Coordinates of C-alpha atoms in Angstrom, one line a residue:
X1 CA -19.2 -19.8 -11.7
X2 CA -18.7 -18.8 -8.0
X3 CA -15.3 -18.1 -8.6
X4 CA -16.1 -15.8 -11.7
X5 CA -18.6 -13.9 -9.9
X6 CA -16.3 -13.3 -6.6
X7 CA -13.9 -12.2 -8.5
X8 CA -15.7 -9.6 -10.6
X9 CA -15.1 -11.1 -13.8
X10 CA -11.9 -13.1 -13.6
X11 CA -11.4 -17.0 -13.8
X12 CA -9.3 -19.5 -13.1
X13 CA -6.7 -19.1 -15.5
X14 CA -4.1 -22.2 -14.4
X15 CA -6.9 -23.8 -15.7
X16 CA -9.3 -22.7 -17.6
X17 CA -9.4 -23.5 -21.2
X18 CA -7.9 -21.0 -23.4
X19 CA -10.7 -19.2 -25.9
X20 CA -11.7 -20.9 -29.1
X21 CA -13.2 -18.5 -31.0
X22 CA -10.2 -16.4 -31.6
X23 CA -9.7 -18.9 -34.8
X24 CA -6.0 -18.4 -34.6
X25 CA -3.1 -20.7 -33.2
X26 CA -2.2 -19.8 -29.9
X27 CA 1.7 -19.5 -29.3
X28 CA 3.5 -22.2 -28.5
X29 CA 6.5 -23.7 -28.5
X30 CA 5.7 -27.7 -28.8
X31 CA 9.4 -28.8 -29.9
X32 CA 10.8 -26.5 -27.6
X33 CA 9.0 -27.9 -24.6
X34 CA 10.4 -31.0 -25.4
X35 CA 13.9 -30.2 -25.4
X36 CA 13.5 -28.6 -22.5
X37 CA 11.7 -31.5 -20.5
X38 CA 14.5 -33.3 -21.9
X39 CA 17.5 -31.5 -20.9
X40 CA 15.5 -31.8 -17.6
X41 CA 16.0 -35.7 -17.3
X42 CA 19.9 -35.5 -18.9
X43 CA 21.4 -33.2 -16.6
X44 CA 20.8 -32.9 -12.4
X45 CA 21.2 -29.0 -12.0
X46 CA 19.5 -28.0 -14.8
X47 CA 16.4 -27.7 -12.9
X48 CA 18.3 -24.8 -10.8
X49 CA 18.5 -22.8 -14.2
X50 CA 14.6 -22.7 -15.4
X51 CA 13.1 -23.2 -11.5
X52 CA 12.6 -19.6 -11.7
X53 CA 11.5 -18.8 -14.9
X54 CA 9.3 -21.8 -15.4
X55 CA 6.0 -23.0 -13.8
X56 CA 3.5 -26.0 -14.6
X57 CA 1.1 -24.0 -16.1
X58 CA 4.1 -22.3 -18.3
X59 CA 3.6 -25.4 -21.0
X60 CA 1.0 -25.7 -23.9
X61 CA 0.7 -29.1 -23.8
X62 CA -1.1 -31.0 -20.8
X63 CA 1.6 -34.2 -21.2
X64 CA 4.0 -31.8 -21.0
X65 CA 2.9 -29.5 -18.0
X66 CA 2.4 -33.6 -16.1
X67 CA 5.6 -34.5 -16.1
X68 CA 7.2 -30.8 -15.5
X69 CA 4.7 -31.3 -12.1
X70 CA 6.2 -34.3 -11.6
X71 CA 9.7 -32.9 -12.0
X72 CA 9.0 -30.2 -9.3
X73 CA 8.1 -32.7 -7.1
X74 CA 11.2 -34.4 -6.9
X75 CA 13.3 -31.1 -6.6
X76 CA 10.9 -30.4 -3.6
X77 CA 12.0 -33.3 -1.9
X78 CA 16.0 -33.0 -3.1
X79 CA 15.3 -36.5 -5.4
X80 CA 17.3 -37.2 -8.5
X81 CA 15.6 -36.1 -11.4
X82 CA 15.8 -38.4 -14.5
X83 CA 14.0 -40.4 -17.0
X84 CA 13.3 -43.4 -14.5
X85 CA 12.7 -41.5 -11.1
X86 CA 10.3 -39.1 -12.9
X87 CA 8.0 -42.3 -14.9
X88 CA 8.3 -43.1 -11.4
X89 CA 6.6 -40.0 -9.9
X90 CA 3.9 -39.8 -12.5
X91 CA 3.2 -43.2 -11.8
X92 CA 2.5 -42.8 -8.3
X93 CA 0.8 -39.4 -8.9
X94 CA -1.5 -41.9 -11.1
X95 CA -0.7 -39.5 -13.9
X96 CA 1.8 -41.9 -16.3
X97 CA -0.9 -42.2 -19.3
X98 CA -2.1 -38.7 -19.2
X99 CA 1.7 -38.0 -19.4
X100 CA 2.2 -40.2 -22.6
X101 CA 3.3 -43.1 -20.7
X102 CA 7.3 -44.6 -20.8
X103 CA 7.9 -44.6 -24.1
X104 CA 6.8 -41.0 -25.0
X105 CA 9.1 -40.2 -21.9
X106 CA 12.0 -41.9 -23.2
X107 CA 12.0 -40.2 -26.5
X108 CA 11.7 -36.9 -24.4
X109 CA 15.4 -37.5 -23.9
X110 CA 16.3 -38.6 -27.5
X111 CA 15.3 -35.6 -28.9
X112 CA 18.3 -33.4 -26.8
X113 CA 21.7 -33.8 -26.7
X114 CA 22.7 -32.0 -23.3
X115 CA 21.1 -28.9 -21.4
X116 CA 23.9 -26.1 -22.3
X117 CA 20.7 -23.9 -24.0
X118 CA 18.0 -25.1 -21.3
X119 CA 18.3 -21.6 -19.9
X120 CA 17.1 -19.8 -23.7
X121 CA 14.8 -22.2 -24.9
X122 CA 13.2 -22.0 -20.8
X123 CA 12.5 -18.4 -21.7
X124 CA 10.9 -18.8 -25.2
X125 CA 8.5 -20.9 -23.5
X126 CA 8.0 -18.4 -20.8
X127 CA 7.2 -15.6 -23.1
X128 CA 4.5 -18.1 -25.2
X129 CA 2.6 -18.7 -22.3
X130 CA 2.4 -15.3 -21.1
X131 CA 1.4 -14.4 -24.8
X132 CA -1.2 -17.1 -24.1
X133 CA -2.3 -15.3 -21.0
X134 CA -2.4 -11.7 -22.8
X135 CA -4.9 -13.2 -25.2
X136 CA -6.9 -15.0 -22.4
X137 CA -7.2 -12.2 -20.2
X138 CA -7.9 -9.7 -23.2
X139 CA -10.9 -12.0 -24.4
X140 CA -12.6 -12.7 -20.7
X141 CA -11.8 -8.4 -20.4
X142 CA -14.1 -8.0 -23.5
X143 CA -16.6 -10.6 -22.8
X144 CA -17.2 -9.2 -19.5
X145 CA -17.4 -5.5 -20.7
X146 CA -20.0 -6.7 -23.7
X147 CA -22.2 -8.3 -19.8
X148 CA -24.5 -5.6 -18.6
X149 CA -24.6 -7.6 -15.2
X150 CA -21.0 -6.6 -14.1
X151 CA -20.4 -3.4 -12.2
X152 CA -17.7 -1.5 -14.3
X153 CA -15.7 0.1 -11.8
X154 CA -15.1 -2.9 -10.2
X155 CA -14.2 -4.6 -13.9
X156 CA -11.8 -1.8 -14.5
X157 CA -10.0 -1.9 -10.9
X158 CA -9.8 -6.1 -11.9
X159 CA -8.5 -5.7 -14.5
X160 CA -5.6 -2.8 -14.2
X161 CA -4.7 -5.7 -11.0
X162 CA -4.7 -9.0 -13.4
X163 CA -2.8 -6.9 -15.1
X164 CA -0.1 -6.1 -13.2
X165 CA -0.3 -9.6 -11.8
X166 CA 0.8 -10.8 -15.5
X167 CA 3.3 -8.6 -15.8
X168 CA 5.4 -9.6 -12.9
X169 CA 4.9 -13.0 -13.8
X170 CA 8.1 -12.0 -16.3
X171 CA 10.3 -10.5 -13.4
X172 CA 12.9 -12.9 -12.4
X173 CA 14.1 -12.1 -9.1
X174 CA 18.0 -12.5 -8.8
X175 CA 20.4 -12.6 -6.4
X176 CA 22.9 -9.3 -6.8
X177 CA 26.5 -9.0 -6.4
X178 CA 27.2 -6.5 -3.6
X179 CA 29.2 -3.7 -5.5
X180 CA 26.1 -2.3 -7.3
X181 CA 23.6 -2.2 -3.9
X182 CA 26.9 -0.3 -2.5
X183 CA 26.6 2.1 -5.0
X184 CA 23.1 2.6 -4.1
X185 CA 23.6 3.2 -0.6
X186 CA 26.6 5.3 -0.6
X187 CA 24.1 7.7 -3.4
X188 CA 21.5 7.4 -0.9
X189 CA 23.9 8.3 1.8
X190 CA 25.5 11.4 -0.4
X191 CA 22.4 12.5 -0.7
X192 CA 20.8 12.8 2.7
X193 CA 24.9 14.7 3.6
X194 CA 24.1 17.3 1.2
X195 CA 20.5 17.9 3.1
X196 CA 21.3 20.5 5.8
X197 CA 18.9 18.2 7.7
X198 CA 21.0 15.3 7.7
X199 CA 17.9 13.2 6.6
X200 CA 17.5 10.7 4.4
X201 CA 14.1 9.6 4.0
X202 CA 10.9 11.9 3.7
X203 CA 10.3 15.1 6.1
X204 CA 6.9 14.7 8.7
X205 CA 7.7 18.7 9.5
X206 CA 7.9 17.4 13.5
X207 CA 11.7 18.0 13.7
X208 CA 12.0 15.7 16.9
X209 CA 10.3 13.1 15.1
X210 CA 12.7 13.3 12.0
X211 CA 15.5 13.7 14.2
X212 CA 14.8 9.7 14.9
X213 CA 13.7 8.4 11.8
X214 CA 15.5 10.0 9.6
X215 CA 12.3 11.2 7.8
X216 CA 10.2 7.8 6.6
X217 CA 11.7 5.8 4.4
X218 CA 10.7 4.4 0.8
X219 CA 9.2 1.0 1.4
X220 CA 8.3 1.3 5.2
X221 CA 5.3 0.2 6.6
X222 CA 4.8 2.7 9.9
X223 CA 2.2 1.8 11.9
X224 CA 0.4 5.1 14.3
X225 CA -1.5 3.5 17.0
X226 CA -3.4 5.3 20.1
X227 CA -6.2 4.9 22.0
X228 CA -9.7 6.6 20.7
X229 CA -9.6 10.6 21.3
X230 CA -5.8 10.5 21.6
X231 CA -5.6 12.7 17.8
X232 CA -4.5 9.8 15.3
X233 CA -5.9 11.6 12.5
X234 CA -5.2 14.9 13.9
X235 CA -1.7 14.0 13.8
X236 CA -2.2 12.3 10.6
X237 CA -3.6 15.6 9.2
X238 CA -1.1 18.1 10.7
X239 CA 1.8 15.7 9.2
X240 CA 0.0 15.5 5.6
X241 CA 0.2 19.2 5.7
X242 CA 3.4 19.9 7.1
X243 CA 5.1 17.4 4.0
X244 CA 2.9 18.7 1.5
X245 CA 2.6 22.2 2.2
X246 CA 6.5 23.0 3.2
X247 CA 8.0 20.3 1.2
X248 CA 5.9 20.0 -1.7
X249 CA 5.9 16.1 -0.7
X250 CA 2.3 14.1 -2.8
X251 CA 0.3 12.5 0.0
X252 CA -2.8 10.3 -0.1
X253 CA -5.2 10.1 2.5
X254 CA -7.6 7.2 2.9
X255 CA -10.3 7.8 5.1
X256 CA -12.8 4.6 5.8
X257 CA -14.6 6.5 8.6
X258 CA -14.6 9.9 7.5
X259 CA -16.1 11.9 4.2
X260 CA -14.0 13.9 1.8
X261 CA -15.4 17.0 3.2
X262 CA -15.2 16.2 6.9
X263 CA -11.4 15.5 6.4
X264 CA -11.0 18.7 4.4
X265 CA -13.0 20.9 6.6
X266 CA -10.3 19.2 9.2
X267 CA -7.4 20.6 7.4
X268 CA -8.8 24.1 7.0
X269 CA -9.6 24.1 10.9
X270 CA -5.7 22.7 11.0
X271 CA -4.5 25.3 8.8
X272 CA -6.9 28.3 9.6
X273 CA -6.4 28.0 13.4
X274 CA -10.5 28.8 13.7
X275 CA -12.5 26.4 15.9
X276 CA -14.7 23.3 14.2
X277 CA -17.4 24.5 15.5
X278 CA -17.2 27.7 13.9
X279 CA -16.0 26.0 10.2
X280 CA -18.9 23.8 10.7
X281 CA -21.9 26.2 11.7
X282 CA -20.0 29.0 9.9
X283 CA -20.8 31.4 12.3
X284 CA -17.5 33.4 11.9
X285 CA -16.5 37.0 13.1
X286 CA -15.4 39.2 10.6
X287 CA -11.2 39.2 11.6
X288 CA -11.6 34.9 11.4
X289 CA -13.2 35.5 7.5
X290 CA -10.4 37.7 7.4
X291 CA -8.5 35.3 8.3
X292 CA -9.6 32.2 6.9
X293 CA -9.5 34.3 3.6
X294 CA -5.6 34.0 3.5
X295 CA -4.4 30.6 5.6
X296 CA -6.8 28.8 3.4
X297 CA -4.3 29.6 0.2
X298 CA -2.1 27.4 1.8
X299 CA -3.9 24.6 1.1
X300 CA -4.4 25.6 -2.8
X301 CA -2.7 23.2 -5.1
X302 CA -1.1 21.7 -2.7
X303 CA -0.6 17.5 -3.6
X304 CA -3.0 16.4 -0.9
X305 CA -5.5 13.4 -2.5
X306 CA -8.0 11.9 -0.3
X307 CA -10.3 9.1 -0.9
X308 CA -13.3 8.5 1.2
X309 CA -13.9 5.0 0.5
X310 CA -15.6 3.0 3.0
X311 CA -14.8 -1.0 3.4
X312 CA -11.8 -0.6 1.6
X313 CA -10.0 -3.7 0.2
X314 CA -6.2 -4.4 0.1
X315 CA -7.0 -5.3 -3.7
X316 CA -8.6 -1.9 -4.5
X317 CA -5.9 0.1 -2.3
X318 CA -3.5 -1.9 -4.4
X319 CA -5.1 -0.1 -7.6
X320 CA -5.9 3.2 -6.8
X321 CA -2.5 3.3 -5.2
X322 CA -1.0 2.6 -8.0
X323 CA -2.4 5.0 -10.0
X324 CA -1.8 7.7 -7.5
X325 CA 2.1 7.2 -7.8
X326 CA 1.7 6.9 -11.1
X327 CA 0.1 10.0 -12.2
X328 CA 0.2 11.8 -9.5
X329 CA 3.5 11.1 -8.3
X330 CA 2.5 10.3 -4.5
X331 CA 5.4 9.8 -2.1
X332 CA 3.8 8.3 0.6
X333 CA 0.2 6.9 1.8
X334 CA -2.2 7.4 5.0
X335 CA -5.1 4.7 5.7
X336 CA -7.2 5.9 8.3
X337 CA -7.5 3.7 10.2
X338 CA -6.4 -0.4 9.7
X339 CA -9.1 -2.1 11.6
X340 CA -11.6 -0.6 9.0
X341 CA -10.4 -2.5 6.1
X342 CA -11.3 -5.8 4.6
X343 CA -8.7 -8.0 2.8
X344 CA -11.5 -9.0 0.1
X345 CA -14.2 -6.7 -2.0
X346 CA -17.9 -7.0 -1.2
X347 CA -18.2 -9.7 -4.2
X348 CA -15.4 -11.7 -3.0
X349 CA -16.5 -12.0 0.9
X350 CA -19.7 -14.5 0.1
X351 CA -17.0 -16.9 -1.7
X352 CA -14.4 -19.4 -0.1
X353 CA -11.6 -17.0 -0.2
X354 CA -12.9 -15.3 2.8
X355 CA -10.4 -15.8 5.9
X356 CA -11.7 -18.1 8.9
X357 CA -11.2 -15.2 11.3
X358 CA -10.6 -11.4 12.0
X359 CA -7.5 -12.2 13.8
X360 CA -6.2 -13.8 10.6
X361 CA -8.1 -11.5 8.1
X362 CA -5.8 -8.1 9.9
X363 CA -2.8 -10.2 9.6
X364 CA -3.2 -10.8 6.2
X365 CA -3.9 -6.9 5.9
X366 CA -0.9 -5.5 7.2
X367 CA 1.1 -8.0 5.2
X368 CA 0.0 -7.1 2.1
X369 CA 0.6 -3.4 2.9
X370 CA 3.9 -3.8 3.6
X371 CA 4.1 -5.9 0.4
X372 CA 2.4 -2.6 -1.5
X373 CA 5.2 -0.4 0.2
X374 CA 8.2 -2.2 -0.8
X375 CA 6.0 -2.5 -4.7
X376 CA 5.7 0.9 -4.7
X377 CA 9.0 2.1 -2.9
X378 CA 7.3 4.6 -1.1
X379 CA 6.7 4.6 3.1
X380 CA 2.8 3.6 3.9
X381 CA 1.4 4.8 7.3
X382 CA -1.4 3.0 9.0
X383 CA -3.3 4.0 11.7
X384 CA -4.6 1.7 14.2
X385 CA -6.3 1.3 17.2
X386 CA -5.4 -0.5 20.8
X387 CA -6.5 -2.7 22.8
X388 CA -8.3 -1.1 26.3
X389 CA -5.4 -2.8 28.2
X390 CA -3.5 -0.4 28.7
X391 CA -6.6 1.4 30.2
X392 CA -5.8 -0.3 33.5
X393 CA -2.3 0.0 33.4
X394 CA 0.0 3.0 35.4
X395 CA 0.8 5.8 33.6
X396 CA -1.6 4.5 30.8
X397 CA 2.0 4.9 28.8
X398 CA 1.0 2.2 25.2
X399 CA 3.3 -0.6 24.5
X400 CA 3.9 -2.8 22.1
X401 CA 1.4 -5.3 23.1
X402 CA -1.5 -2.9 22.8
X403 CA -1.3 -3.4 19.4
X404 CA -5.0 -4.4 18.6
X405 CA -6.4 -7.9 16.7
X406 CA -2.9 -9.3 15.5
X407 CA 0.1 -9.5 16.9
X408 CA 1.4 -9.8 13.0
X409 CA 0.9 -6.2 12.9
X410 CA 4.1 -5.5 15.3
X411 CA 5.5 -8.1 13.0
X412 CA 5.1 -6.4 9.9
X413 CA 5.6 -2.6 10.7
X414 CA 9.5 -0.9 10.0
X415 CA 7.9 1.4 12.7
X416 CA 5.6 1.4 15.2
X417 CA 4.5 5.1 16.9
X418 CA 2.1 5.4 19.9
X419 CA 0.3 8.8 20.6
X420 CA 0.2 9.7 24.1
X421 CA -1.7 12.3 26.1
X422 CA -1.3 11.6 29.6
X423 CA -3.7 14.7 29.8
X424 CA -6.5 12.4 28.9
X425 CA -6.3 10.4 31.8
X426 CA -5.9 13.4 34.5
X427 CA -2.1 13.3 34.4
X428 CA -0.8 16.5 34.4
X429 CA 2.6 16.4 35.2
X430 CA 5.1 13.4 33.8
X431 CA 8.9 13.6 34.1
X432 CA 8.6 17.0 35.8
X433 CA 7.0 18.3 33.0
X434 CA 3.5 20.2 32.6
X435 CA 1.2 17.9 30.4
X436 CA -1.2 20.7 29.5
X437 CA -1.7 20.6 25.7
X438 CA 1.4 18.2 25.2
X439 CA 1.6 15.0 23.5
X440 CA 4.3 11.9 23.0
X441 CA 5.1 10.4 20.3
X442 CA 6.6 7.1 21.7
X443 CA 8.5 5.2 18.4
X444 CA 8.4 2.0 20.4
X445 CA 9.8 -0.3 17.1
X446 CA 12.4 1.2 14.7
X447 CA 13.8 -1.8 12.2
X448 CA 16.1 0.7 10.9
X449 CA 17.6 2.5 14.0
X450 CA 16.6 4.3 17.5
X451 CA 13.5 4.0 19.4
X452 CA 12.6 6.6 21.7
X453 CA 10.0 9.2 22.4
X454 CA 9.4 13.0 21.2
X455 CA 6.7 15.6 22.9
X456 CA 4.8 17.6 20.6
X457 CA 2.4 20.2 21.5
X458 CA -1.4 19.7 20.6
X459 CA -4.3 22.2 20.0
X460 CA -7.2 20.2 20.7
X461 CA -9.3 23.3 19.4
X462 CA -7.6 23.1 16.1
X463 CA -7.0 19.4 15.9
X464 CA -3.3 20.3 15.7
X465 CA -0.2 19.0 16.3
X466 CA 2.7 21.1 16.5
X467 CA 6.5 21.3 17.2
X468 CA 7.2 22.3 20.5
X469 CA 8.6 25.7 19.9
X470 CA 6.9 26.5 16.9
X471 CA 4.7 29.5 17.0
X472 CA 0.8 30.0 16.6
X473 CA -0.5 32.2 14.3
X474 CA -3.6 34.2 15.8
X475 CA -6.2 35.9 13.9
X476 CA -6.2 39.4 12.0
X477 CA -8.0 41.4 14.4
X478 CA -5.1 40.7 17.1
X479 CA -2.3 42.4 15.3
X480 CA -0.3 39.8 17.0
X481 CA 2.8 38.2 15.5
X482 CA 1.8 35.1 12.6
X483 CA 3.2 32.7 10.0
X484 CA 2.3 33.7 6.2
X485 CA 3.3 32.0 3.3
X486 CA 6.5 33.7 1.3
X487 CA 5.0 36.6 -0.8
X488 CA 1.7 37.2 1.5
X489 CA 1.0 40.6 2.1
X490 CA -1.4 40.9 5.7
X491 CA -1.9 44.5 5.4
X492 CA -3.3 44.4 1.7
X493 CA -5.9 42.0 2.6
X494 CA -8.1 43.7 0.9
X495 CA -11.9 44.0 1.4
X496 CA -12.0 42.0 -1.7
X497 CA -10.4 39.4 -0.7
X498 CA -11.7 39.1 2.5
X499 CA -15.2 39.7 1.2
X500 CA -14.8 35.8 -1.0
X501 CA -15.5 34.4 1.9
X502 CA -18.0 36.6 4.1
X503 CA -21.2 35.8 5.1
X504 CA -22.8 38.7 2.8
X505 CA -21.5 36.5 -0.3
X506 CA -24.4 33.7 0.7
X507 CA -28.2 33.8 0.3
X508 CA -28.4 31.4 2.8
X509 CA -26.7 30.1 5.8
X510 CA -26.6 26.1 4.0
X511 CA -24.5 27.8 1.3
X512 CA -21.6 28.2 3.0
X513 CA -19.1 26.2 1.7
X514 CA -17.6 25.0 5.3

């Protein structure tokens, strides 16, 4: 009962008894079982041919799913499997009766004449049990839903997961032959040669950066660590905006520590160049209305999703992930920030699955993102923090073994960034160069290719990062030089449009939007 409750509605189904009142037959494939078991005990390498597609639980009958235990067992330990050495194993496993004893055994191998078709009737099975589990998992789906006492967006989230899991229960991983993963890459290859940029993977907008990757790459897990107050989300933020805006690139932001609206009113103090202060009090002049009024279309439509979920789970980032690529077509994720998420939900932290330590428990984390990046073929960034180490080191420069809670996190990663602002700790000059409002981006691991360092310039005002050479727009009332998106026309800014936004608009100062 435990178990059901800590996992929102689910049990166990390797053993739980399939449903009763459904008053109809469940599939199965009795005779078929048979022969295969068989087969099994006629020929040594037929286990090689079903030890993929089969599993214990893949068999209706309990005698049956004994002795296939039993038959694993041996081919764990490189034993010769046949009718004697597997009586043998159940025996030991003190199993034999349950099984049928000897002589049900023995007629096992009676009933087939060699294992030439192991390999079909292995997949008929397969597909009956996973009919079986289809009909389990619908029936506990609609018992649950009829329970007033379970939460329903947990339910749903449960069971789009158990869903899934079923499904790949049918994909059987095979080995390739290597002319049709050269095809691949040389199409991968052609493709990035016909991008002026010579990249192949997803554009960040910080040309250096790119310059080393080669954009981020499907199924990379990139790890952005710094220090607190170094601009991990700022950076986060300015590259969300950059792919999405310029490139059209779907991104998803997961924010555990921050609200929707905080994260947004970031972005429009990225975009909008106007002070937080100001967005947040929304005591504006008239030229930074004016101004807001048109760098604020830039963020319009653009394929930006952000969740503000706090103690997020792998399992429900799993899901809503998911969905995102799905519907939304999202090339690439942002959790903000590692250390803030749980491995279990809320339900599932009182039961035994929860991990023995935080150590193990971030481990497990970054695994299973990595595991969701190569699912979902798209690159996953994950912020994270570091240790204070480095705090009383020279040059305060991060390395590797900053990396904070688990050292499985360098492990895991494809890349590993560091943010840098030597600024921060009063050094204003490094490598002969001024410091001031400059930032480096150190890619201390790169699986792939180079590692090396890029220096980016940072607006602290703005909670920007920019390319070193790129230019800052400025507001209206300068008449300076700025960037506008294609078809913007500054001078008909009209009073109209800047008026959407000015203070005249509100009856109060708490109804302004920002």
């Amino acid at each position: 009962m435990a178990r059901e409750q800590s996992r929102g509605y689910r049990t166990d189904r390797r053993t739980s008894p399939l449903s009763p009142e459904m008053g109809r037959l469940q599939p199965q494939a009795i005779e078929l079982e048979e022969a295969v078991l068989g087969a099994l005990m006629l020929e040594k390498d037929a286990f090689s041919e079903v030890c993929d597609i089969l599993k214990p639980e893949s068999f209706y009958k309990p005698a049956h799913k004994l002795i296939y235990e039993a038959i694993v067992d041996l081919a764990r330990k490189s034993q010769p499997i046949d009718m004697l050495t597997v009586i043998e194993r159940l025996r030991n496993r003190g199993t034999l009766e349950e099984a049928g004893g000897e002589y049900q055994i023995a007629m096992l191998t009676n009933k087939v004449n060699s294992a030439a078709n192991i390999e079909f009737h292995a997949k008929i099975v397969a597909q009956k049990y996973l009919a079986r589990e289809l009909i389990r998992f619908a029936s506990q789906v609609q018992a649950n839903a009829y329970d007033d006492t379970y939460d329903i967006d947990h339910l749903m989230e449960q069971t789009e997961s158990d869903l899934f899991e079923i499904s790949q229960e049918n994909i059987k991983r095979e080995a390739v032959q290597i002319n049709p993963v050269i095809s691949e890459a040389m199409e991968l290859l052609q493709k990035a040669a016909n991008r002026k940029e010579g990249l192949s993977g997803l554009q960040t907008g910080f040309h250096d950066l790119d310059k080393i990757t080669s954009g981020w790459q499907n199924s990379d897990l990139i790890i952005l660590a710094a220090r607190p107050a170094m601009g991990k989300t700022a950076f986060a933020l300015s590259m969300a905006k950059n792919m999405a805006v310029n490139y059209g690139t779907g991104v998803a932001v997961f924010s555990l520590e921050m609200a929707n609206v905080q994260l947004v009113n970031r972005l429009i103090v990225n975009t909008c160049e106007i002070p937080g202060e100001k967005i947040r009090s929304g005591q504006l002049d008239d030229h930074e209305w004016a101004q807001l009024s048109i760098k604020i279309k830039d963020l319009e439509d653009v394929p930006i999703y952000v969740d503000e979920t706090a103690n997020l789970s792998v399992f429900e980032l799993r899901s809503k992930a998911r969905r995102l690529v799905r519907e939304h077509g999202v090339k690439m994720i942002i959790i903000d920030y590692l250390q803030l998420m749980t491995l279990n939900s809320k339900e599932e932290k009182s039961s035994a699955l929860r991990v023995g330590s935080r150590e193990q428990e971030v481990s497990s984390i970054s695994r299973s993102l990595k595991g969701l990046a190569k699912e979902l073929n798209i690159p996953i960034i994950a912020l994270s923090q570091l240790n204070r180490g480095l705090e009383n080191r020279e040059g305060k420069r991060p390395q590797l073994s900053d990396l904070r809670e688990s050292g499985a996190i360098e492990q895991d990663a494809d890349i590993v960034c560091f943010i840098h602002r030597p600024e921060v700790y009063g050094i204003m000059e490094q490598d002969g160069m001024d410091t001031h409002g400059m930032a480096e981006v150190i890619v201390a691991k790169h699986r792939n290719g180079k590692t090396g360092s890029v220096w980016l310039r940072f607006k602290n005002d703005f909670a920007r990062f920019q390319n070193k050479d790129e230019d800052s727009i400025v507001n209206i009332a300068s008449g300076m030089n700025r960037k506008l998106r294609p078809n913007t026309q500054f001078d008909t800014a009209s009073t109209d449009t800047v008026s959407a936004y000015a203070p005249g608009t509100f009856d109060k100062k708490d109804d302004i939007p920002f």
